[in-house]
Coordinates of C-alpha atoms in Angstrom, one line a residue:
X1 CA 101.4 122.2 105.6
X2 CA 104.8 121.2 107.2
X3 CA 105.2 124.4 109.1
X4 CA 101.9 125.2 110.0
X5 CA 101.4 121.5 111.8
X6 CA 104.2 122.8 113.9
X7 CA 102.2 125.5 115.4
X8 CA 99.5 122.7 116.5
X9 CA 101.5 121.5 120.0
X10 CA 99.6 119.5 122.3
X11 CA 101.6 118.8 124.9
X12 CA 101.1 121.6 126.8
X13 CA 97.5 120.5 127.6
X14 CA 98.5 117.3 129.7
X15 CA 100.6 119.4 132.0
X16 CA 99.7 119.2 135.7
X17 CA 99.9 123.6 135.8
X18 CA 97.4 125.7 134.8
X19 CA 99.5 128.2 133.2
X20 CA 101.2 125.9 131.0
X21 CA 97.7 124.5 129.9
X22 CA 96.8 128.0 129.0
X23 CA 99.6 128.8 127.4
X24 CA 99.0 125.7 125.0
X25 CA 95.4 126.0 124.5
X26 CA 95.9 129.7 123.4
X27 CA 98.2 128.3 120.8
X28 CA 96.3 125.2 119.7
X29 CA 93.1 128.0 119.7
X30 CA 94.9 130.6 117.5
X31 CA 96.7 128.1 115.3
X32 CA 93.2 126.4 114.8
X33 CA 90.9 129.7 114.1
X34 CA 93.7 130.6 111.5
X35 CA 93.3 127.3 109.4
X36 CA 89.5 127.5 110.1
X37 CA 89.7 131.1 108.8
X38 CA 91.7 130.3 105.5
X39 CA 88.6 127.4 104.5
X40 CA 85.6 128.9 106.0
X41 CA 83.2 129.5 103.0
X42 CA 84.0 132.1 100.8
X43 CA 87.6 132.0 101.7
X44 CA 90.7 131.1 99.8
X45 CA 93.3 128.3 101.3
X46 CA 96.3 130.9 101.4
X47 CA 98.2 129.3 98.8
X48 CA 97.6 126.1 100.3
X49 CA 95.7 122.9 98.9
X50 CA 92.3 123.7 100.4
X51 CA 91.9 119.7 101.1
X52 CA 95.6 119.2 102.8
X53 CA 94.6 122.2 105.3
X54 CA 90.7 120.5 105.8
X55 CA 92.2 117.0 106.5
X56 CA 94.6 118.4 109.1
X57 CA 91.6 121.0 110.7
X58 CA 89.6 118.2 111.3
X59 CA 91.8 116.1 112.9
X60 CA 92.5 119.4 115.3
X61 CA 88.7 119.3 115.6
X62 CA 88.4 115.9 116.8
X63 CA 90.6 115.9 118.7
X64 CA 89.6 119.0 120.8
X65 CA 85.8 117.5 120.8
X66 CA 87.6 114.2 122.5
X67 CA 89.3 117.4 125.1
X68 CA 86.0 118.4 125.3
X69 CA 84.0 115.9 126.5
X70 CA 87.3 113.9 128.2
X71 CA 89.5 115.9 129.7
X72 CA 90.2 115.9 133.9
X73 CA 91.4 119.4 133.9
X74 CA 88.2 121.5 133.7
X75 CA 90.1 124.5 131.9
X76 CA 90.9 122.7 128.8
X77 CA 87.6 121.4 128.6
X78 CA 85.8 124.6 128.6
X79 CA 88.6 126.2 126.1
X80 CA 87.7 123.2 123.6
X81 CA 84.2 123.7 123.5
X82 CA 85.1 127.8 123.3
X83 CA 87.2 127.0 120.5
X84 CA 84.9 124.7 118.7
X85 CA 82.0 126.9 118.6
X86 CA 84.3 129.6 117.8
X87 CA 85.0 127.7 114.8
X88 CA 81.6 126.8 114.3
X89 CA 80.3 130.6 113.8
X90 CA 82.6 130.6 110.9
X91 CA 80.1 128.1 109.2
X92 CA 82.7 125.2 109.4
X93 CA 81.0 122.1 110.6
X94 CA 81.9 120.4 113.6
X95 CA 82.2 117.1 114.9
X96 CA 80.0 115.3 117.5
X97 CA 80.6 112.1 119.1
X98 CA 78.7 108.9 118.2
X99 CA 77.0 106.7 120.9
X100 CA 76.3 107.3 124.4
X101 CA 79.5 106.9 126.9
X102 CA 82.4 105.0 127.7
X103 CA 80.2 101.4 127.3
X104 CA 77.4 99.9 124.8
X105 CA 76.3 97.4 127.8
X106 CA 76.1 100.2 130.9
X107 CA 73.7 102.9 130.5
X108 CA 75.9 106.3 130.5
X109 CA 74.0 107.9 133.5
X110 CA 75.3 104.8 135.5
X111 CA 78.6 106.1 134.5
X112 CA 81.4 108.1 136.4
X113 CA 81.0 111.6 134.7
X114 CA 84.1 113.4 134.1
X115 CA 83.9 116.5 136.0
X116 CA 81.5 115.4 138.6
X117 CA 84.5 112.3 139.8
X118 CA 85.4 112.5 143.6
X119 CA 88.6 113.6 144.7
X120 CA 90.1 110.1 144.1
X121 CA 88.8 109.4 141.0
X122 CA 90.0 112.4 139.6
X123 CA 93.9 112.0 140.5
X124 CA 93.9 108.9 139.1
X125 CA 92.2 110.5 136.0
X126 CA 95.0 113.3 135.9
X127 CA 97.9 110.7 136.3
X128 CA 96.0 108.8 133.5
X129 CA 96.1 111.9 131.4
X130 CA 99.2 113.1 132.0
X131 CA 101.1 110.0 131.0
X132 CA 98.9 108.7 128.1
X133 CA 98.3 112.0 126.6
X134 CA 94.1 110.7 126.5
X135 CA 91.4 109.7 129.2
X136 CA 90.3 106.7 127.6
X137 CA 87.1 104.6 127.7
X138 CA 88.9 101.5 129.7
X139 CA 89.5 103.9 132.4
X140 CA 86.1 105.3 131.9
X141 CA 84.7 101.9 132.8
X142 CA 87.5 100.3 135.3
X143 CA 86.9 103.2 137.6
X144 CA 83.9 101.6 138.9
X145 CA 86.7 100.1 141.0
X146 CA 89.7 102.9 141.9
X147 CA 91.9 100.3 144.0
X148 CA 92.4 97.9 140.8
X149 CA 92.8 100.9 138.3
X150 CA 95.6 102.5 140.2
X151 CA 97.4 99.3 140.0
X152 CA 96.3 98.8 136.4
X153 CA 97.6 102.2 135.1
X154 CA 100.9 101.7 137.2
X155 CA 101.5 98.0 135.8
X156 CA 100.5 99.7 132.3
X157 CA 102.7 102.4 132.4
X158 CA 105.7 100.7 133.4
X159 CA 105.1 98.1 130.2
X160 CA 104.8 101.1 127.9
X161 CA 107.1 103.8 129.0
X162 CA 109.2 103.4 131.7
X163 CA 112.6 101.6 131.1
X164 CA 112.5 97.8 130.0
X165 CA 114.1 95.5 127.8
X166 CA 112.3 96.4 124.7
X167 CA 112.3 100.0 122.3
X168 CA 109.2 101.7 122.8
X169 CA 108.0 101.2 118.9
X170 CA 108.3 97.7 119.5
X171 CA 106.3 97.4 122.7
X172 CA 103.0 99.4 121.1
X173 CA 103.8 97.1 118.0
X174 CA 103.5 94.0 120.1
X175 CA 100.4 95.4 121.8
X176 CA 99.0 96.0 118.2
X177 CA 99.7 92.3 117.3
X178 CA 97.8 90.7 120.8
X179 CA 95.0 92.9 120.1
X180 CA 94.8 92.3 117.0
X181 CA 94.0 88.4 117.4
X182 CA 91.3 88.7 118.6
X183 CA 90.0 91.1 116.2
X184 CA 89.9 94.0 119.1
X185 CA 90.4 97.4 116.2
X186 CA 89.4 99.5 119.8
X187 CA 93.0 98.6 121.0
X188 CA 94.9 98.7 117.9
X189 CA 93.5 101.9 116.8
X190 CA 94.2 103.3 119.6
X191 CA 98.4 101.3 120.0
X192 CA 98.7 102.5 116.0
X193 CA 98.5 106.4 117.4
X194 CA 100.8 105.4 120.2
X195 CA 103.0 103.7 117.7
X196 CA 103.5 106.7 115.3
X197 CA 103.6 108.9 118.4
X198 CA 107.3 107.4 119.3
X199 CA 108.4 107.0 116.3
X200 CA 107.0 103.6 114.6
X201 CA 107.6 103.1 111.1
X202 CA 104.3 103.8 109.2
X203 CA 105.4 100.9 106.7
X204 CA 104.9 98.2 109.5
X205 CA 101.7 99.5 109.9
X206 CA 100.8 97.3 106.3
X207 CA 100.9 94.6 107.8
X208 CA 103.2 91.8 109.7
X209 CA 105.2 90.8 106.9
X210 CA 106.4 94.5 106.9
X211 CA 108.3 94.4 110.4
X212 CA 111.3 93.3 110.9
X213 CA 111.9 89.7 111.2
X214 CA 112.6 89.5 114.9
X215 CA 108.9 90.6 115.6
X216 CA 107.1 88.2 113.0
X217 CA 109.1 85.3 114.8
X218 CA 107.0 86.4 117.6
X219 CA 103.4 85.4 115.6
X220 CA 103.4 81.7 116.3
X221 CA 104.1 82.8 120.2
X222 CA 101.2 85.0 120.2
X223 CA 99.0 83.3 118.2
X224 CA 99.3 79.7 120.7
X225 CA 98.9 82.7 123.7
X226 CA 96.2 84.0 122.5
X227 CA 94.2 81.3 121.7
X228 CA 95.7 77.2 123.0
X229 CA 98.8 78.3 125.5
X230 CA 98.7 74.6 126.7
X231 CA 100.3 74.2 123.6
X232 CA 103.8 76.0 124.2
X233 CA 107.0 74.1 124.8
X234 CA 110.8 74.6 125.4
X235 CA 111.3 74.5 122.1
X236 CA 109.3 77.3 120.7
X237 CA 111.3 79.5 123.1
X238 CA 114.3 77.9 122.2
X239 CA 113.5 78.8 118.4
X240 CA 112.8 82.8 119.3
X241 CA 115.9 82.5 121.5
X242 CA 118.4 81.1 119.0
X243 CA 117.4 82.9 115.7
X244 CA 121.0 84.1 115.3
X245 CA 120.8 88.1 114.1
X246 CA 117.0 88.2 115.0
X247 CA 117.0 86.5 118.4
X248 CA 115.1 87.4 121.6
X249 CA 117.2 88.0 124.9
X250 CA 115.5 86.1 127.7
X251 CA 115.1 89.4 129.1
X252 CA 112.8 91.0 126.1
X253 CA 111.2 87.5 125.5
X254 CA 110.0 88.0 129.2
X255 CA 108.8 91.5 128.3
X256 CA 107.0 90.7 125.1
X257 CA 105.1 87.5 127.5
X258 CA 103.9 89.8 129.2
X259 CA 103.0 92.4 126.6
X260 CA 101.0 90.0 125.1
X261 CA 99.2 88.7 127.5
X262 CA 98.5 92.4 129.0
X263 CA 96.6 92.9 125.8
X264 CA 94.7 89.6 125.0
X265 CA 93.5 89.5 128.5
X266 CA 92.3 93.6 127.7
X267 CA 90.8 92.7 124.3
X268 CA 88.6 90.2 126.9
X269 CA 87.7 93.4 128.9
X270 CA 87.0 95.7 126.0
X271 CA 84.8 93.1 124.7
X272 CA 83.3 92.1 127.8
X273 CA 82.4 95.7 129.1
X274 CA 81.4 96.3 125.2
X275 CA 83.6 99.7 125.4
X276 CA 82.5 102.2 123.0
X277 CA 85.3 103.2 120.2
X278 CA 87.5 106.6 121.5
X279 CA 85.3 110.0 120.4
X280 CA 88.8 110.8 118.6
X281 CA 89.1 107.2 116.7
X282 CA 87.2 105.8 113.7
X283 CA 83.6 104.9 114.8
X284 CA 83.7 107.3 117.6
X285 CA 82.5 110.0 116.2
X286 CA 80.8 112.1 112.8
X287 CA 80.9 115.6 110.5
X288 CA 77.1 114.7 110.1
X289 CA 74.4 116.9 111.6
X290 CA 72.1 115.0 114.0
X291 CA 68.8 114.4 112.0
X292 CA 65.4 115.4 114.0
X293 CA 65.0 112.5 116.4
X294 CA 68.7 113.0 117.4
X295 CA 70.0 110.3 115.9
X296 CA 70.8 109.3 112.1
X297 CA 70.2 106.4 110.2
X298 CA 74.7 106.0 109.9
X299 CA 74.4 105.8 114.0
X300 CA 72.2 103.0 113.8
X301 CA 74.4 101.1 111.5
X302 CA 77.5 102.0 113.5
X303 CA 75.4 99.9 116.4
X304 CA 74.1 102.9 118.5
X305 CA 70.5 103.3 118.7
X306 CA 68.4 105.7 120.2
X307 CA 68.7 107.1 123.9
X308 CA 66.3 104.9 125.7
X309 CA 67.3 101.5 123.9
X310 CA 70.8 102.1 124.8
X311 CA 69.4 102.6 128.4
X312 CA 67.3 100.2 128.8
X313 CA 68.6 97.1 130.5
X314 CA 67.8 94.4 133.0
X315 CA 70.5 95.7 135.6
X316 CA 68.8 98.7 135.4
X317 CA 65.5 98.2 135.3
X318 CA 62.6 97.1 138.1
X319 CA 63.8 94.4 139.9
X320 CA 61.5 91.0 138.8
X321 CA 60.6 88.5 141.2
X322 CA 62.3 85.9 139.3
X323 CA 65.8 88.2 139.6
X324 CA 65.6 88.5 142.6
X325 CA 65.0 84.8 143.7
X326 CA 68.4 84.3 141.4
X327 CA 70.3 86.6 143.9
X328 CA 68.9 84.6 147.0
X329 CA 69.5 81.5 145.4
X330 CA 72.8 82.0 144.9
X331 CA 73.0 82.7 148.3
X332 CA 71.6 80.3 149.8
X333 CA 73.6 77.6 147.7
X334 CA 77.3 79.7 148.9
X335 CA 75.6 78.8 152.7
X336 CA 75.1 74.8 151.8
X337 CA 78.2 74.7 150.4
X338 CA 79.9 75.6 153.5
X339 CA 78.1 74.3 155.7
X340 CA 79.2 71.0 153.4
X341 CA 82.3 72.0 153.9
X342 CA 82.8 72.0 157.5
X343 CA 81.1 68.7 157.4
X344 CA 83.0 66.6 155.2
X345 CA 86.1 67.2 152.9
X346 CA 85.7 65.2 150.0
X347 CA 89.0 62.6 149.3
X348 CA 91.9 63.6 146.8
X349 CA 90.6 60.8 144.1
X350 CA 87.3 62.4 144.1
X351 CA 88.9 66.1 144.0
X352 CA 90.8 64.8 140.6
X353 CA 87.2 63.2 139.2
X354 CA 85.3 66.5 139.9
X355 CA 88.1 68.7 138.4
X356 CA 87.9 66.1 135.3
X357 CA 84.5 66.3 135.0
X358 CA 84.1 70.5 135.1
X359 CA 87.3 70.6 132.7
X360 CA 84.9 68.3 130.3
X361 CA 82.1 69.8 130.8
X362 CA 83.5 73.3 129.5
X363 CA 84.2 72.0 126.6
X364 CA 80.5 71.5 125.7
X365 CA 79.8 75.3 127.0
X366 CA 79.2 76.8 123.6
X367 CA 80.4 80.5 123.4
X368 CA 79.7 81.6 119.8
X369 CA 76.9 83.9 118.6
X370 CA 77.9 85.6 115.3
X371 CA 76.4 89.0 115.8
X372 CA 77.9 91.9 116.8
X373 CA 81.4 90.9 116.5
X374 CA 82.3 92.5 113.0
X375 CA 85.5 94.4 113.3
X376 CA 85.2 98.5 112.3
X377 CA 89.0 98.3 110.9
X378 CA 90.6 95.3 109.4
X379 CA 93.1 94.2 111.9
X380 CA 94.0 91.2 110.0
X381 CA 97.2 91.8 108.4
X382 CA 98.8 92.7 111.9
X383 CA 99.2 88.8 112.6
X384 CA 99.2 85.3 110.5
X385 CA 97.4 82.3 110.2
X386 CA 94.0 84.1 110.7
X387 CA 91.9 80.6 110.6
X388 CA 93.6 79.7 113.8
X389 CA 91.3 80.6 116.9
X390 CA 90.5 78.7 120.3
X391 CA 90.3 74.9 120.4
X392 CA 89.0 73.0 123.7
X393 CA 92.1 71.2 124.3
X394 CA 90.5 67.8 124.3
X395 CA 88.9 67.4 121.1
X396 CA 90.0 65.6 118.2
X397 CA 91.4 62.6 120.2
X398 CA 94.1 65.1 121.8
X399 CA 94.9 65.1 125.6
X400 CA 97.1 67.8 127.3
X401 CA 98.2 66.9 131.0
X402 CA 96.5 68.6 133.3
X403 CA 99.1 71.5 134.6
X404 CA 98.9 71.2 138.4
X405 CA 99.1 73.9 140.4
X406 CA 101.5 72.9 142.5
X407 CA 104.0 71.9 140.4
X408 CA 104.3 75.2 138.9
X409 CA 102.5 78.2 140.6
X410 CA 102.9 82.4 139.8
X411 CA 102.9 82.6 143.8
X412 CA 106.2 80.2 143.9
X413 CA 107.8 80.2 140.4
X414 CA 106.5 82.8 137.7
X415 CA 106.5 85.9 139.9
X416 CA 110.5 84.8 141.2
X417 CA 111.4 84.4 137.3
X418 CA 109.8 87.7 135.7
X419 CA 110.9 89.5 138.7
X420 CA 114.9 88.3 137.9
X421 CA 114.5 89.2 134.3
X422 CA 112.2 92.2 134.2
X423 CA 112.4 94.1 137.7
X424 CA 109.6 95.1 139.4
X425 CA 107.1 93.7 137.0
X426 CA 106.3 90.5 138.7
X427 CA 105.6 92.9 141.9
X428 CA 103.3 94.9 140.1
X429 CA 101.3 91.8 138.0
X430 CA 101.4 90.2 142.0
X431 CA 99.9 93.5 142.9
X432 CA 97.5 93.4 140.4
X433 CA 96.5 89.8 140.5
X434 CA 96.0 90.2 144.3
X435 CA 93.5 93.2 144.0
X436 CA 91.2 91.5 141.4
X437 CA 91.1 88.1 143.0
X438 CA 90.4 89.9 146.8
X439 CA 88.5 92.8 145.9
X440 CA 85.6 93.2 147.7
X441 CA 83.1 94.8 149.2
X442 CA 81.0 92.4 150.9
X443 CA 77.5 92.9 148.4
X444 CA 75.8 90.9 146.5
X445 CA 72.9 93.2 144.4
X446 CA 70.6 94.3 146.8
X447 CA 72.2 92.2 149.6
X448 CA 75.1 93.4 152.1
X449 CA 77.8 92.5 154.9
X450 CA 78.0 88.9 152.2
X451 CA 81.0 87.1 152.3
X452 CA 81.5 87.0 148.4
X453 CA 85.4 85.0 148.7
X454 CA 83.4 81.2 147.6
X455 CA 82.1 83.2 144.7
X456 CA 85.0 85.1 143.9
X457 CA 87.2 81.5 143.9
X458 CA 84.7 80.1 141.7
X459 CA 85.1 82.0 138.9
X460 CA 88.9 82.2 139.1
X461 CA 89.3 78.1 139.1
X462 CA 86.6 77.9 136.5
X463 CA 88.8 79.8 133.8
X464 CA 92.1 78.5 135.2
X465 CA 89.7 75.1 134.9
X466 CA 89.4 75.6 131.0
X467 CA 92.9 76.1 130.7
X468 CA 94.1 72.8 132.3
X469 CA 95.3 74.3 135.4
X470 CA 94.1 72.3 138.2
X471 CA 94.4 73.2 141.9
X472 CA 94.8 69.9 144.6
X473 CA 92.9 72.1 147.2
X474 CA 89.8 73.0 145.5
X475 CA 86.4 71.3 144.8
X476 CA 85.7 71.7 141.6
X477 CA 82.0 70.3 142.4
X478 CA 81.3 74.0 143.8
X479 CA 81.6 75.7 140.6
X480 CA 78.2 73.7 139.0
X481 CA 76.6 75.4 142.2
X482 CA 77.7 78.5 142.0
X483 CA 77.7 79.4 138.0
X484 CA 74.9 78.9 135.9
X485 CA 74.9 78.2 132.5
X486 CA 74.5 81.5 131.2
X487 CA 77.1 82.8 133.3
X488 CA 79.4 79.6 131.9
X489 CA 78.6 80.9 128.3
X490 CA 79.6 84.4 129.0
X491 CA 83.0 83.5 130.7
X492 CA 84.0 81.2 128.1
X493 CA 83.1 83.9 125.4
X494 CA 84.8 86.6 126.7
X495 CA 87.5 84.5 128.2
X496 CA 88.5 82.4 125.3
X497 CA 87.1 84.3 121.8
X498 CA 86.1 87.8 123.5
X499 CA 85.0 89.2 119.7
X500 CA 82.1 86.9 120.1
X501 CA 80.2 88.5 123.2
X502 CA 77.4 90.2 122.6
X503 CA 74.8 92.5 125.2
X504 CA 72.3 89.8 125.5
X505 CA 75.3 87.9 127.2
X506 CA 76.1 91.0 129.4
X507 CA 72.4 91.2 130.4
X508 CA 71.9 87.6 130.8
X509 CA 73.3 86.7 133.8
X510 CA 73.3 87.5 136.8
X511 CA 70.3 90.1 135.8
X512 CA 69.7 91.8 139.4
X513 CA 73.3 92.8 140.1
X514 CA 75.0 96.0 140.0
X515 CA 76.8 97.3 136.8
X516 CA 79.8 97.5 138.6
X517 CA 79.5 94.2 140.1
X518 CA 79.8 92.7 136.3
X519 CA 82.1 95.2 135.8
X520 CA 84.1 93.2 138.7
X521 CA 83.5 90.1 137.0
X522 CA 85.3 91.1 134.0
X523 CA 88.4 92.1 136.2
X524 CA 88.6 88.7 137.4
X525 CA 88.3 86.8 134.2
X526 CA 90.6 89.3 133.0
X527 CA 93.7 88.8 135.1
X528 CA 92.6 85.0 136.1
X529 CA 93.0 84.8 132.0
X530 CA 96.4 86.6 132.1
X531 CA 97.7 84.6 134.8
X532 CA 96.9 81.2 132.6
X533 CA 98.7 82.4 130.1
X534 CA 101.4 83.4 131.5
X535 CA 102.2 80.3 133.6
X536 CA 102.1 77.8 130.6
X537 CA 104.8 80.5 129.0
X538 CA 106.9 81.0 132.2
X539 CA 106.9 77.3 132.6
X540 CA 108.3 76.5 128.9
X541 CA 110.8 79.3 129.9
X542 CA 111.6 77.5 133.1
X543 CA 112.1 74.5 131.6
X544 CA 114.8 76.0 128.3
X545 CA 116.5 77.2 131.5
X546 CA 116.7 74.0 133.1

């Protein structure tokens, strides 16, 4: 089996010129038709375990289905499909995929189709392809909004691949653990491949306990990110610091912050966008034949249903009278409020009450509904202490200070300090952080030329409000005018336990906007979530510095 896995090379495909594409799809094509050839029925396995050569043929097949449907480059598409049906006429059966698009919440027609992208869309796609070897389903979505993917895929690639503190094992294995907690099998299915790809060792794979010691120090780190970062000190980065033979350099500490909260604040997206599992991953696709109405009863189970109920939904549908008065209400209150504004600036001591009050009042926002979070893989044994999850950080008689903004800010403290220890990263999270928080483009639904920055602020301050972090300058007042409470329950749930959010939350609020106006949503709590995180684990740094 040894030698004739060598003749499968996929590399080729990813190249950026067409003849080197060719040149690997005719050898992936031949190399496949021959294995196809030596199980088709009737056929003996050339001397070869007929099972060993069918488990490694259908992972070629997968695969080239995934090239199929999800490749940029046009030629290796059409080659795939050639090759598949080639292989198909032999009367081996083929795989399809499962589910409809890159999302279960956005109906696949209201998604960008690869092959029909715009000029734009489609460089970022290639660079995408070329450097991650896939075209994945987080792309598929984010590309509702080009400007923020560039820098997401640039900020991404330098964490995984470019030169850093860390091994490159190590930093898909941390990704695997952040993911991971929050029960997001999408991203660790898909960091498990990368982690093989550069060399991982498959034993670590088992489970936490398995890798090396210097990594499982990391747990209680991730776990408190993940899930309470108000409660990190000095002294927990003093412990991963001074371990003796398994300590951290401040350096790698730094990158494996950030690697961590890179993929908590993603597990938010993925859950929040309800991204469909990779056509090439478990879940993502099947051997079985569709049955007559085009879909099987093991689709149904898997949570995809039938064309038009995966379609159906309220951002798509007639606009209602009562849908559109939510649009125009929210309008009309973003006018008041400035208008209040440029009346009267409410005093410092009432600022401080209001923040109070909102921070209290998210507490009682309840973000749990117990369907549709099952996990397809069991990701548990890539982390410890499973029972621990988010706590408001309130309850049970505990207070933790509010963390004022400007005491310690990214703008004048985190960005300086990652940018020392890990160069160019805190430009590119700055970068990154800017886009999401100023992105724009002046609609609201049906409405345009809107000034959307009161909305926009809102949103950001009311996660940074659930995490403690107060700013002196803002009225915290607004955000009870601005977001209702089904908005307040989907933020929470995909902010703080993302495996929780379900598509009656996605279609809930804010039912007469755009697709890629939620889609914009989730890219603010996303990097407003990141940036909580990492300040309360910059500042413990600061202060084991100090």
């Amino acid at each position: 089996m040894e030698e004739r896995e060598g003749e499968l090379r996929w590399d080729g495909l990813c190249s950026r010129d067409a003849a080197t594409r060719a040149a690997a799809l005719d050898n992936v094509g031949q190399a496949v038709l021959r294995r196809s050839q030596s199980v088709a029925p009737g056929r003996a396995a050339g001397g070869l375990p007929a099972a060993a050569v069918r488990d490694g043929l259908s992972e070629a097949l997968v695969r080239l289905l995934m090239l199929s449907k999800r490749c940029p480059f046009r030629d290796v598409r059409e080659k795939s499909e050639a090759i598949l049906s080639s292989v198909q006429e032999l009367g081996i059966r083929i795989p399809r995929p499962l589910g409809h698009g890159p999302s279960r919440f956005i109906p696949e027609k209201e998604t960008v189709q690869v092959g029909s992208e715009d000029a734009m869309m489609h460089a970022l796609f290639a660079d995408s392809f070329a450097t991650l070897g896939r075209l994945d389903n987080v792309t598929l979505v984010m590309v509702f909004h080009p400007q923020y993917l560039e820098s997401f895929l640039k900020t991404q690639h330098y964490l995984l691949q470019m030169d850093g503190p860390l091994p490159l094992h190590y930093r898909h294995y941390i990704g695997i653990m952040a993911a991971a907690r929050h029960q997001c099998s999408y991203l660790v299915n898909l960091h498990v491949n990368d982690f093989l790809h550069v060399g991982g060792d498959p034993k670590w794979l088992n489970g936490l306990e398995n890798a090396p010691q210097k990594l499982q120090n990391l747990g209680e780190l991730n776990k408190m990110l993940a899930h309470r970062p108000w409660l990190i000190t000095k002294e927990h980065i003093e412990q991963l610091l001074k371990t003796e033979e398994n300590s951290w350099s401040l350096a790698e500490l730094i990158h494996a912050v950030v690697l961590l909260t890179h993929y908590h604040s993603l597990a938010s997206f993925t859950f929040g966008c309800g991204i469909s599992p990779e056509i090439d991953c478990e879940g993502g696709h099947t051997f079985r034949p569709p049955s007559v109405s085009n879909y099987c009863l093991c689709d149904i189970t898997n949570g995809y249903h039938g064309v038009d109920d995966v379609h159906a939904s309220p951002a798509a549908s007639i606009p209602t009278t009562e849908s559109v008065c939510e649009v125009e209400a929210l309008m009309e209150k973003m006018k008041q409020l400035q208008e209040c504004r440029d009346e009267e600036e409410a005093s410092q001591e009432e600022m401080a009450t209001r923040f109070e009050r909102e921070k209290r009042e998210s507490m009682f926002v309840c973000s749990s509904e117990d369907e549709e979070s099952a996990p397809t893989r069991d990701v548990s044994r890539h982390f410890e202490d499973t029972s621990y999850g988010y706590k408001d950080f309130s309850r049970h008689g505990m207070h933790v200070p509010t963390f004022r903004a400007q005491d310690y800010s990214w703008e004048d403290h985190g960005y300086s300090l990652v940018n020392r220890l890990y160069p160019d990263v805190g430009q590119l999270l700055d970068e990154k952080f800017h886009i999401a928080y100023n992105l724009t483009y002046n609609t609201m639904a049906m409405h345009k030329d809107v000034d959307t920055s009161m909305l926009r602020r809102a949103i950001w301050n009311y996660i940074h409000c659930m995490f403690g972090i107060r700013y002196d300058d803002y009225d915290y007042g607004e955000i009870n005018q601005l977001l209702d409470r089904s908005f307040k329950v989907y933020i929470k749930t995909v902010v703080c336990t993302p495996e929780k959010t379900t598509k009656r939350m996605y279609d809930s609020f804010w039912r007469q906007f755009e697709h890629s106006e939620k889609v914009h949503v989730n890219l603010l709590l996303v990097e407003a979530r990141m940036q909580a995180e990492l300040l309360y684990a910059l500042r413990a740094i600061t202060r084991y510095m100090t």
